[in-house]
Coordinates of C-alpha atoms in Angstrom, one line a residue:
X1 CA 16.3 -38.7 91.1
X2 CA 15.9 -41.1 88.2
X3 CA 12.2 -40.8 88.1
X4 CA 12.3 -37.0 87.8
X5 CA 14.9 -37.1 85.0
X6 CA 12.6 -39.5 83.0
X7 CA 9.6 -37.2 83.6
X8 CA 11.5 -34.2 82.2
X9 CA 12.5 -36.1 79.1
X10 CA 8.9 -37.3 78.5
X11 CA 7.6 -33.8 78.9
X12 CA 10.1 -32.3 76.5
X13 CA 9.3 -35.0 73.9
X14 CA 5.6 -34.3 74.2
X15 CA 6.1 -30.6 73.8
X16 CA 8.2 -31.1 70.7
X17 CA 5.5 -33.3 69.2
X18 CA 2.9 -30.7 70.0
X19 CA 4.8 -28.0 68.2
X20 CA 5.5 -30.2 65.2
X21 CA 1.8 -30.8 64.8
X22 CA 0.9 -27.1 65.0
X23 CA 2.7 -25.7 61.8
X24 CA 1.6 -22.3 60.4
X25 CA -1.5 -22.4 58.2
X26 CA -2.1 -19.7 55.6
X27 CA -5.6 -18.2 55.2
X28 CA -7.6 -19.8 52.4
X29 CA -7.1 -18.1 49.0
X30 CA -10.2 -16.4 47.6
X31 CA -11.4 -18.0 44.3
X32 CA -10.9 -15.9 41.2
X33 CA -14.0 -14.6 39.5
X34 CA -12.5 -15.0 36.0
X35 CA -14.1 -11.9 34.6
X36 CA -12.1 -11.2 31.3
X37 CA -10.4 -7.9 30.7
X38 CA -11.9 -5.5 28.1
X39 CA -11.2 -6.6 24.5
X40 CA -8.9 -4.1 22.8
X41 CA -7.8 -3.2 19.2
X42 CA -11.2 -3.9 17.6
X43 CA -11.0 -3.1 13.9
X44 CA -13.6 -3.6 11.1
X45 CA -13.7 -2.8 7.5
X46 CA -16.2 -3.6 4.7
X47 CA -14.4 -5.4 1.9
X48 CA -16.3 -6.6 -1.1
X49 CA -19.5 -8.2 0.1
X50 CA -18.3 -8.9 3.7
X51 CA -17.5 -7.2 7.0
X52 CA -14.0 -8.2 8.1
X53 CA -13.5 -7.9 11.8
X54 CA -10.3 -8.3 13.9
X55 CA -9.5 -7.9 17.6
X56 CA -7.1 -9.0 20.2
X57 CA -8.4 -11.4 22.9
X58 CA -7.8 -10.5 26.5
X59 CA -5.0 -12.4 28.2
X60 CA -6.1 -11.9 31.8
X61 CA -8.9 -11.1 34.2
X62 CA -10.0 -8.1 36.1
X63 CA -8.6 -9.6 39.4
X64 CA -5.2 -10.1 37.8
X65 CA -5.6 -13.8 37.2
X66 CA -3.8 -15.2 34.1
X67 CA -6.1 -16.9 31.5
X68 CA -5.4 -20.6 31.1
X69 CA -8.2 -21.4 28.7
X70 CA -9.3 -19.6 25.5
X71 CA -12.3 -17.3 26.1
X72 CA -15.5 -17.2 24.1
X73 CA -16.8 -14.0 22.6
X74 CA -20.0 -12.1 22.3
X75 CA -19.7 -10.0 19.1
X76 CA -22.6 -7.9 17.9
X77 CA -23.4 -5.4 15.1
X78 CA -26.4 -3.2 14.7
X79 CA -27.6 0.4 14.5
X80 CA -26.3 2.6 17.3
X81 CA -28.5 4.0 20.1
X82 CA -29.5 3.4 23.7
X83 CA -31.0 0.0 22.8
X84 CA -28.0 -1.2 20.9
X85 CA -27.3 -4.3 23.1
X86 CA -30.8 -5.5 22.8
X87 CA -31.2 -5.0 19.1
X88 CA -27.8 -5.7 17.7
X89 CA -27.3 -8.9 15.8
X90 CA -25.0 -11.5 17.3
X91 CA -22.2 -12.7 15.1
X92 CA -20.6 -16.1 15.6
X93 CA -17.0 -16.0 16.4
X94 CA -14.7 -19.1 15.7
X95 CA -12.8 -20.7 18.5
X96 CA -9.9 -18.5 19.6
X97 CA -6.4 -19.4 18.7
X98 CA -3.2 -17.6 19.8
X99 CA -3.0 -14.1 18.3
X100 CA -5.6 -11.8 16.8
X101 CA -9.1 -13.1 16.2
X102 CA -10.5 -12.8 12.6
X103 CA -14.2 -12.9 11.7
X104 CA -15.8 -12.5 8.3
X105 CA -19.6 -12.0 8.0
X106 CA -21.8 -11.0 5.0
X107 CA -22.5 -7.3 4.9
X108 CA -25.8 -7.6 3.2
X109 CA -28.1 -7.3 6.3
X110 CA -26.6 -3.8 7.1
X111 CA -26.3 -2.2 3.6
X112 CA -27.5 1.4 3.7
X113 CA -27.2 1.5 7.5
X114 CA -24.9 3.1 10.0
X115 CA -23.6 0.2 12.1
X116 CA -22.0 0.0 15.5
X117 CA -19.9 -3.0 16.4
X118 CA -18.7 -4.2 19.8
X119 CA -17.3 -7.4 21.3
X120 CA -16.8 -8.7 24.8
X121 CA -15.2 -11.9 26.2
X122 CA -16.9 -14.6 28.2
X123 CA -14.8 -16.1 31.0
X124 CA -15.0 -18.6 33.8
X125 CA -18.5 -19.8 34.5
X126 CA -19.8 -17.6 31.6
X127 CA -19.0 -14.4 33.4
X128 CA -18.8 -11.5 30.8
X129 CA -16.3 -8.7 30.5
X130 CA -16.9 -5.2 29.5
X131 CA -17.9 -4.2 25.9
X132 CA -15.1 -3.0 23.8
X133 CA -15.0 0.5 22.5
X134 CA -17.4 0.7 19.5
X135 CA -16.4 0.7 15.8
X136 CA -18.9 2.7 13.8
X137 CA -19.1 2.7 10.0
X138 CA -21.6 3.1 7.1
X139 CA -22.2 0.0 5.1
X140 CA -22.5 0.7 1.4
X141 CA -23.3 -1.6 -1.6
X142 CA -20.3 -3.8 -2.4
X143 CA -17.6 -2.1 -4.5
X144 CA -16.8 -4.0 -7.6
X145 CA -13.4 -5.5 -8.0
X146 CA -11.5 -3.4 -10.5
X147 CA -10.9 -5.0 -13.9
X148 CA -7.3 -3.7 -14.4
X149 CA -5.7 -3.2 -17.8
X150 CA -2.1 -2.2 -18.4
X151 CA -0.1 -1.1 -21.5
X152 CA 3.3 0.3 -22.3
X153 CA 3.2 3.9 -23.6
X154 CA 6.1 6.2 -24.5
X155 CA 8.4 6.3 -21.4
X156 CA 5.7 5.0 -19.0
X157 CA 3.1 2.3 -18.2
X158 CA -0.6 3.3 -18.4
X159 CA -3.1 1.6 -16.1
X160 CA -6.8 1.8 -16.6
X161 CA -10.0 0.3 -15.2
X162 CA -13.8 0.9 -15.0
X163 CA -14.8 3.6 -12.7
X164 CA -16.7 3.1 -9.4
X165 CA -18.9 6.1 -8.5
X166 CA -17.6 8.1 -5.6
X167 CA -14.6 5.8 -5.0
X168 CA -10.9 6.6 -4.7
X169 CA -8.5 4.1 -6.2
X170 CA -5.3 2.8 -4.6
X171 CA -2.5 1.8 -6.9
X172 CA -0.1 -0.9 -5.8
X173 CA 3.1 -1.8 -7.5
X174 CA 5.7 -4.5 -7.0
X175 CA 9.0 -3.5 -8.5
X176 CA 12.4 -5.3 -8.4
X177 CA 13.9 -6.0 -5.9
X178 CA 10.9 -5.5 -3.7
X179 CA 9.1 -8.6 -2.2
X180 CA 5.8 -6.9 -1.2
X181 CA 3.6 -4.5 -3.2
X182 CA 3.9 -0.8 -2.3
X183 CA 1.1 1.8 -2.4
X184 CA 2.4 4.2 -5.0
X185 CA -0.6 6.5 -5.5
X186 CA -4.3 7.2 -4.6
X187 CA -6.2 8.7 -7.5
X188 CA -9.8 9.7 -8.1
X189 CA -9.9 9.0 -11.9
X190 CA -9.8 5.4 -13.3
X191 CA -6.3 5.9 -14.8
X192 CA -2.8 6.0 -13.6
X193 CA 0.4 6.8 -15.6
X194 CA 3.6 5.3 -14.0
X195 CA 6.5 7.1 -15.5
X196 CA 8.9 5.8 -12.8
X197 CA 10.0 2.8 -14.7
X198 CA 13.2 1.3 -16.1
X199 CA 13.3 -0.7 -19.4
X200 CA 14.1 -4.4 -19.0
X201 CA 12.4 -4.7 -15.6
X202 CA 9.1 -6.3 -14.8
X203 CA 6.5 -4.5 -12.7
X204 CA 3.4 -6.0 -11.1
X205 CA 0.4 -3.8 -10.6
X206 CA -2.9 -4.1 -8.7
X207 CA -5.8 -1.7 -7.9
X208 CA -8.3 -1.4 -5.0
X209 CA -11.4 0.9 -4.9
X210 CA -12.2 2.5 -1.6
X211 CA -14.9 4.8 -0.2
X212 CA -14.0 6.6 3.0
X213 CA -16.8 8.1 5.2
X214 CA -15.7 9.7 8.4
X215 CA -13.8 7.0 10.4
X216 CA -15.3 4.1 8.3
X217 CA -14.1 2.6 5.1
X218 CA -15.4 0.3 2.4
X219 CA -13.0 -1.4 0.1
X220 CA -13.3 -3.5 -3.0
X221 CA -11.5 -6.8 -3.4
X222 CA -8.0 -6.1 -4.8
X223 CA -7.8 -6.6 -8.6
X224 CA -6.1 -9.4 -10.2
X225 CA -2.3 -8.9 -10.6
X226 CA -1.0 -7.8 -13.9
X227 CA 2.6 -7.8 -15.0
X228 CA 4.2 -5.4 -17.5
X229 CA 7.8 -5.5 -18.7
X230 CA 8.5 -2.2 -20.6
X231 CA 10.8 -2.8 -23.6
X232 CA 11.4 0.7 -24.8
X233 CA 9.4 0.2 -28.0
X234 CA 8.8 3.9 -28.4
X235 CA 11.3 6.6 -29.5
X236 CA 12.2 9.6 -27.3
X237 CA 10.1 12.8 -27.5
X238 CA 10.8 15.1 -30.4
X239 CA 13.4 17.7 -29.3
X240 CA 12.1 21.2 -28.8
X241 CA 13.5 24.7 -28.8
X242 CA 16.0 24.4 -31.7
X243 CA 17.6 27.8 -32.3
X244 CA 20.4 29.1 -34.5
X245 CA 22.6 32.2 -34.1
X246 CA 25.6 33.5 -36.1
X247 CA 29.0 32.7 -34.6
X248 CA 32.6 33.5 -35.7
X249 CA 32.7 31.7 -39.0
X250 CA 30.0 29.4 -37.8
X251 CA 26.4 28.8 -37.1
X252 CA 25.7 28.0 -33.4
X253 CA 22.8 25.6 -32.8
X254 CA 21.2 24.8 -29.5
X255 CA 18.0 23.0 -28.4
X256 CA 16.3 22.0 -25.1
X257 CA 17.8 18.9 -23.5
X258 CA 15.8 15.7 -23.3
X259 CA 15.9 14.4 -19.8
X260 CA 14.5 11.0 -20.7
X261 CA 16.4 8.2 -18.9
X262 CA 16.3 6.1 -22.1
X263 CA 18.1 8.8 -24.2
X264 CA 21.3 7.9 -26.0
X265 CA 21.9 11.1 -27.9
X266 CA 20.8 13.3 -30.9
X267 CA 21.2 13.4 -34.7
X268 CA 21.5 16.7 -36.4
X269 CA 20.3 17.2 -40.0
X270 CA 21.2 20.0 -42.4
X271 CA 20.0 21.2 -45.9
X272 CA 21.8 23.7 -48.0
X273 CA 20.2 26.1 -50.5
X274 CA 16.8 24.2 -50.6
X275 CA 18.4 20.7 -51.0
X276 CA 17.4 17.7 -49.0
X277 CA 18.4 17.1 -45.4
X278 CA 21.5 15.0 -44.6
X279 CA 22.9 13.9 -41.3
X280 CA 25.8 15.9 -39.9
X281 CA 28.6 13.8 -38.4
X282 CA 28.1 11.3 -35.6
X283 CA 25.6 11.1 -32.8
X284 CA 25.7 14.1 -30.4
X285 CA 25.5 13.6 -26.7
X286 CA 24.9 17.3 -25.8
X287 CA 22.1 19.6 -27.0
X288 CA 24.4 21.9 -28.9
X289 CA 26.5 22.0 -32.1
X290 CA 28.8 24.5 -33.8
X291 CA 28.6 24.2 -37.6
X292 CA 31.9 25.5 -39.1
X293 CA 31.5 23.9 -42.5
X294 CA 29.5 26.8 -43.9
X295 CA 30.0 29.3 -46.8
X296 CA 29.1 33.0 -46.5
X297 CA 25.8 33.8 -48.3
X298 CA 24.5 30.3 -48.5
X299 CA 21.1 29.3 -47.0
X300 CA 21.1 26.6 -44.3
X301 CA 18.3 24.7 -42.7
X302 CA 18.5 22.4 -39.6
X303 CA 16.5 19.8 -37.8
X304 CA 17.4 17.6 -34.8
X305 CA 16.1 14.2 -33.6
X306 CA 16.5 12.2 -30.4
X307 CA 17.7 8.5 -30.2
X308 CA 16.9 6.0 -27.4
X309 CA 19.3 3.5 -25.9
X310 CA 17.6 0.9 -28.1
X311 CA 18.2 2.9 -31.2
X312 CA 14.7 4.2 -31.6
X313 CA 14.8 7.6 -33.3
X314 CA 12.2 10.3 -32.8
X315 CA 10.7 12.4 -35.6
X316 CA 12.7 15.5 -36.6
X317 CA 12.2 18.7 -34.8
X318 CA 10.8 21.8 -36.3
X319 CA 13.1 23.5 -38.9
X320 CA 15.4 26.5 -38.1
X321 CA 17.1 28.3 -40.9
X322 CA 19.8 31.0 -41.4
X323 CA 21.9 32.5 -44.1
X324 CA 25.6 32.1 -43.3
X325 CA 27.3 35.5 -42.4

């Protein structure tokens, strides 16, 4: 029947429309609380007259949400104890930028105290995260910036500076072809001798005083940089251990080798029967010599000197003498 067919078509169309209007609806997503994660990698050091603080800001929230805006921070410092949060002094933190957060604050209010420092982040709607682990340190009177002096001495560079009571001193050196200073020594006395040098090169030095107490550290400002270009203005050390023994128609001479990197060689001097010393032959490159130009019964005296690459000659050694056999 035509009417029945039309009724079926209408019914099917209505059913399809009903299904299209009843699409699956997901349950509403719970809003995030936005409580920031705990701040990590908190570090603080006393440097000069300031406390320098650094930490990494959290990148997410406790419910797993990713932060889309920069957090604010609650940074405090004060004596430790059960009432720390209430009594600690709040420190202003600049607006966060990508990467570590750096804060510098005068140390004067805490000098002579044991300080505990913590930080926490403030998230959405001012919700606060957990306090970070504490950094504890003893604040001391500011360490003076060392007044560094440097001078070339024989085969080395000598550094000196006024002492700071109770401090250790870190010695930094920039040597070719380095691009950054290297810590070469930590000393307790206000002097350092750098014998690891090469003539003709320029070395840049700096010094920093430090007082370490448990896990805390106070540092001075790093000294002004000072450059030294050793020129080899000094002769090698005087040779030692000169000895003479009788050989076969000769007098055999030996002495201790000079291991100086600037050594070119040695000059040997001889005097006969009380006469004046005269140089024997050319420069020697080894610490030994066989003197065959001798006459039996004559009295011989010898001395030796060392010569640098730049031609600087040391004083003569002690005298050794022998009557030719």
